[in-house]
Short mmCIF file of C-alpha atoms in Angstrom, two decimals:
data_model
loop_
_atom_site.label_atom_id
_atom_site.label_comp_id
_atom_site.label_asym_id
_atom_site.label_seq_id
_atom_site.Cartn_x
_atom_site.Cartn_y
_atom_site.Cartn_z
CA THR A 1 -36.49 -14.61 -9.21
CA MET A 2 -33.22 -16.41 -9.83
CA SER A 3 -31.55 -13.18 -10.83
CA ASP A 4 -32.13 -11.42 -7.52
CA PRO A 5 -28.86 -10.61 -5.76
CA ILE A 6 -27.95 -12.46 -2.57
CA LEU A 7 -26.70 -9.26 -0.94
CA SER A 8 -28.07 -5.71 -0.90
CA ILE A 9 -25.52 -3.12 0.22
CA ILE A 10 -27.10 0.11 1.44
CA ILE A 11 -24.97 3.23 1.57
CA VAL A 12 -26.40 6.49 2.87
CA SER A 13 -24.60 9.38 1.29
CA TYR A 14 -24.46 12.99 2.39
CA ASN A 15 -21.80 15.23 0.78
CA THR A 16 -19.14 12.52 0.80
CA LYS A 17 -18.56 12.01 -2.93
CA GLU A 18 -14.85 11.11 -2.71
CA LEU A 19 -15.41 8.71 0.20
CA LEU A 20 -18.41 7.20 -1.57
CA LYS A 21 -16.26 6.64 -4.66
CA GLN A 22 -13.58 4.84 -2.60
CA CYS A 23 -16.22 2.77 -0.85
CA ILE A 24 -17.98 1.64 -4.04
CA GLU A 25 -14.65 0.91 -5.74
CA SER A 26 -13.69 -1.33 -2.81
CA ILE A 27 -17.00 -3.23 -3.14
CA ILE A 28 -16.51 -3.74 -6.87
CA LYS A 29 -12.93 -4.92 -6.31
CA ASN A 30 -14.17 -7.23 -3.53
CA SER A 31 -16.80 -8.73 -5.81
CA LYS A 32 -14.39 -9.66 -8.62
CA THR A 33 -13.17 -12.72 -6.73
CA SER A 34 -16.46 -13.39 -4.97
CA SER A 35 -19.33 -15.72 -5.81
CA VAL A 36 -21.82 -13.48 -3.99
CA SER A 37 -24.16 -11.56 -6.28
CA TYR A 38 -24.95 -8.12 -4.98
CA GLU A 39 -26.65 -4.81 -5.60
CA ILE A 40 -25.64 -1.43 -4.21
CA ILE A 41 -28.38 0.96 -3.11
CA VAL A 42 -27.18 4.51 -2.58
CA VAL A 43 -29.58 6.73 -0.66
CA ASP A 44 -28.53 10.31 -1.13
CA ASN A 45 -29.70 12.76 1.54
CA ASN A 46 -29.73 15.83 -0.72
CA SER A 47 -25.95 16.14 -1.13
CA LYS A 48 -24.71 19.46 -2.46
CA ASP A 49 -21.55 17.95 -3.95
CA ASP A 50 -21.54 15.80 -7.10
CA SER A 51 -22.47 12.54 -5.32
CA VAL A 52 -25.65 12.06 -7.35
CA LYS A 53 -23.91 12.82 -10.65
CA PHE A 54 -21.19 10.30 -9.73
CA VAL A 55 -23.67 7.53 -8.87
CA ASN A 56 -25.64 8.19 -12.07
CA SER A 57 -22.45 7.77 -14.10
CA LEU A 58 -21.94 4.34 -12.51
CA ILE A 59 -25.54 3.40 -13.30
CA ARG A 60 -24.96 4.41 -16.92
CA ASN A 61 -21.98 2.04 -16.91
CA LYS A 62 -24.42 -0.79 -16.14
CA LEU A 63 -23.18 -1.40 -12.59
CA ALA A 64 -25.67 -3.02 -10.21
CA ILE A 65 -26.52 0.24 -8.46
CA LYS A 66 -29.82 1.85 -7.55
CA LEU A 67 -30.12 5.46 -6.43
CA ILE A 68 -32.71 7.02 -4.14
CA GLU A 69 -32.49 10.81 -4.33
CA ASN A 70 -33.94 12.57 -1.31
CA LYS A 71 -34.86 16.23 -1.67
CA GLU A 72 -33.86 16.89 1.95
CA ASN A 73 -31.59 15.31 4.54
CA LEU A 74 -33.85 12.70 6.11
CA GLY A 75 -31.19 11.41 8.51
CA PHE A 76 -29.44 8.06 8.78
CA ALA A 77 -32.31 5.91 10.04
CA LYS A 78 -34.95 6.98 7.55
CA ALA A 79 -32.54 6.86 4.60
CA ASN A 80 -31.40 3.33 5.48
CA ASN A 81 -35.03 2.25 5.84
CA GLN A 82 -35.77 3.60 2.35
CA GLY A 83 -32.96 1.41 1.02
CA ILE A 84 -34.10 -1.64 2.99
CA LYS A 85 -37.61 -1.31 1.54
CA ILE A 86 -36.42 -1.71 -2.06
CA ALA A 87 -33.62 -4.20 -1.32
CA LYS A 88 -33.92 -7.48 -3.24
CA GLY A 89 -31.20 -9.39 -1.40
CA GLU A 90 -31.63 -12.12 1.19
CA TYR A 91 -28.94 -10.30 3.18
CA ILE A 92 -28.69 -6.59 3.87
CA MET A 93 -25.44 -4.78 4.56
CA LEU A 94 -25.64 -1.31 6.07
CA LEU A 95 -22.38 0.34 5.09
CA ASN A 96 -21.17 3.87 5.79
CA SER A 97 -19.77 5.81 2.85
CA ASP A 98 -16.51 6.31 4.80
CA THR A 99 -15.65 2.60 4.75
CA ILE A 100 -13.31 0.59 2.55
CA VAL A 101 -14.05 -3.11 2.16
CA GLN A 102 -10.93 -5.26 2.59
CA ASP A 103 -10.33 -8.40 0.53
CA ASN A 104 -13.40 -10.64 0.48
CA ALA A 105 -15.02 -9.23 3.60
CA LEU A 106 -18.56 -9.19 2.21
CA GLU A 107 -18.40 -12.76 0.93
CA ILE A 108 -16.91 -13.89 4.26
CA LEU A 109 -19.84 -12.33 6.15
CA VAL A 110 -22.47 -13.85 3.84
CA ASP A 111 -20.80 -17.28 4.07
CA TYR A 112 -20.82 -17.15 7.86
CA LEU A 113 -24.53 -16.26 7.96
CA GLU A 114 -25.30 -19.00 5.42
CA LYS A 115 -23.57 -21.57 7.64
CA ASN A 116 -24.97 -20.27 10.95
CA ARG A 117 -28.72 -19.94 10.50
CA ASP A 118 -29.25 -19.09 14.19
CA ILE A 119 -27.29 -15.83 13.89
CA ALA A 120 -29.30 -12.82 12.74
CA VAL A 121 -26.81 -9.96 12.66
CA LEU A 122 -23.08 -9.91 11.99
CA GLY A 123 -20.51 -7.16 12.44
CA PRO A 124 -17.07 -7.32 10.80
CA LYS A 125 -13.84 -6.16 12.41
CA LEU A 126 -13.51 -2.43 11.82
CA LEU A 127 -10.05 -0.99 11.24
CA ASN A 128 -8.77 2.58 11.50
CA ALA A 129 -7.06 4.10 8.47
CA ASP A 130 -3.69 2.88 9.82
CA ARG A 131 -5.17 -0.64 10.02
CA THR A 132 -5.25 -0.75 13.83
CA SER A 133 -8.38 -2.23 15.44
CA GLN A 134 -11.34 0.12 15.89
CA PRO A 135 -13.66 -0.57 18.84
CA SER A 136 -17.00 -1.41 17.23
CA VAL A 137 -19.06 -3.67 19.50
CA GLY A 138 -20.50 -3.38 22.97
CA ASN A 139 -22.89 -4.57 25.61
CA PHE A 140 -25.94 -2.76 26.88
CA PRO A 141 -25.24 -1.04 30.20
CA SER A 142 -27.91 -3.11 31.87
CA LEU A 143 -30.97 -4.74 30.45
CA LEU A 144 -33.00 -3.34 33.32
CA VAL A 145 -32.08 0.16 32.29
CA VAL A 146 -32.55 -0.63 28.64
CA ALA A 147 -36.01 -2.02 29.32
CA ASN A 148 -37.06 1.60 29.53
CA MET A 149 -36.34 2.65 25.95
CA LEU A 150 -36.44 6.31 26.93
CA PHE A 151 -32.94 5.79 28.24
CA PHE A 152 -31.60 6.31 24.70
CA GLU A 153 -32.59 9.94 25.02
CA HIS A 154 -30.41 10.35 28.10
CA PHE A 155 -27.33 8.47 26.99
CA VAL A 156 -24.64 9.88 24.81
CA PRO A 157 -22.65 7.42 22.69
CA ASN A 158 -19.43 7.73 24.68
CA ARG A 159 -21.18 6.40 27.77
CA PHE A 160 -21.06 3.00 26.09
CA VAL A 161 -17.88 1.02 26.35
CA ARG A 162 -16.90 -0.19 22.90
CA TRP A 163 -14.20 -2.69 22.09
CA SER A 164 -12.86 -4.90 19.32
CA PRO A 165 -12.78 -8.56 20.38
CA LYS A 166 -9.99 -10.83 19.14
CA THR A 167 -12.33 -13.73 18.37
CA THR A 168 -15.76 -14.52 16.95
CA ARG A 169 -18.32 -14.01 19.70
CA ALA A 170 -21.85 -13.01 20.62
CA VAL A 171 -22.30 -9.32 21.48
CA ASP A 172 -25.21 -7.03 22.36
CA TRP A 173 -24.67 -4.63 19.49
CA VAL A 174 -22.41 -3.85 16.55
CA MET A 175 -21.82 -0.47 14.97
CA GLY A 176 -24.07 0.50 12.08
CA ALA A 177 -21.05 1.64 10.05
CA ALA A 178 -20.84 -1.93 8.77
CA LEU A 179 -23.63 -4.26 9.84
CA MET A 180 -24.99 -7.29 7.98
CA SER A 181 -28.37 -8.80 8.72
CA ARG A 182 -30.88 -11.14 7.15
CA LYS A 183 -33.60 -9.28 5.26
CA GLU A 184 -36.21 -11.34 7.17
CA ILE A 185 -35.05 -9.78 10.46
CA PHE A 186 -35.91 -6.30 9.16
CA ASN A 187 -39.24 -7.70 7.93
CA LYS A 188 -39.98 -9.12 11.38
CA ILE A 189 -38.82 -6.39 13.74
CA GLY A 190 -38.93 -3.35 11.46
CA GLY A 191 -36.24 -0.93 10.39
CA LEU A 192 -34.22 1.64 12.28
CA ASP A 193 -36.14 4.03 14.53
CA GLU A 194 -36.79 7.14 12.44
CA ASN A 195 -37.23 9.29 15.53
CA ILE A 196 -33.47 8.99 16.03
CA PHE A 197 -31.80 11.26 13.47
CA MET A 198 -28.22 10.07 13.95
CA TYR A 199 -25.83 8.17 16.21
CA MET A 200 -27.86 5.78 18.36
CA GLU A 201 -30.21 4.07 15.97
CA GLU A 202 -28.18 0.89 15.51
CA LEU A 203 -28.09 0.34 19.29
CA GLU A 204 -31.84 0.69 19.60
CA TRP A 205 -32.33 -1.63 16.61
CA CYS A 206 -29.88 -4.22 18.00
CA TYR A 207 -31.77 -4.04 21.28
CA ARG A 208 -35.00 -4.98 19.46
CA VAL A 209 -33.19 -7.81 17.65
CA LYS A 210 -31.98 -9.24 20.98
CA LYS A 211 -35.34 -8.72 22.68
CA ASN A 212 -36.92 -10.83 19.94
CA GLY A 213 -34.55 -13.68 20.76
CA TYR A 214 -32.09 -13.32 17.86
CA LYS A 215 -28.30 -13.52 18.07
CA ILE A 216 -25.84 -10.78 17.13
CA TYR A 217 -22.24 -11.78 16.46
CA PHE A 218 -18.90 -10.12 15.86
CA TYR A 219 -16.84 -11.83 13.14
CA PRO A 220 -13.25 -10.53 12.94
CA GLN A 221 -12.30 -12.60 9.87
CA ALA A 222 -14.10 -9.98 7.77
CA LYS A 223 -12.29 -6.63 7.86
CA ILE A 224 -13.52 -3.20 6.83
CA VAL A 225 -11.63 0.08 7.19
CA HIS A 226 -13.73 2.84 8.74
#
């Protein structure tokens, strides 16, 4: 329908109420000067703090927020997939609760994907709290090694060299802390691998994106604090 949002922002929440509040406030602030219509989908992994109460208060205030309340911690991959399934947007943004959207970052990302139809996935520039660059993209160690997907079981994240490029460029993967993709890509290649509970699922997913011939780009004009 015409009223569907262009962008669905999925935030998995687990006992991070204060961070979640900061994150959502930054999205709302971002949207005030933006032409991009959006919805926020919070997937709560059975938080013991007041996260759920907080999100429900926002919903009562008629904000464009949906809440999925899990009765146990289902992990990052499964929770994101739950959000993706109900997302109405043409674009999906996976966003960690410990992020703060800067300026018009979300609109900048959507605009870039609108103008570059051949790019499937986009990662913004991530910043540390002191606004220095945070390494957030990387290349696969070797596609020969990666061809055997079991390798994800043997690698620990710090074995991957991450960096923060100065310019817009193609990369093998971007961090799942802030990752935008077209909804159709999730429809085609599936969601995050639910066998991976935490930490490597965006790499495995990006690998599938690349294997299917799609492009992943880093776009430093959009900035998000993480």
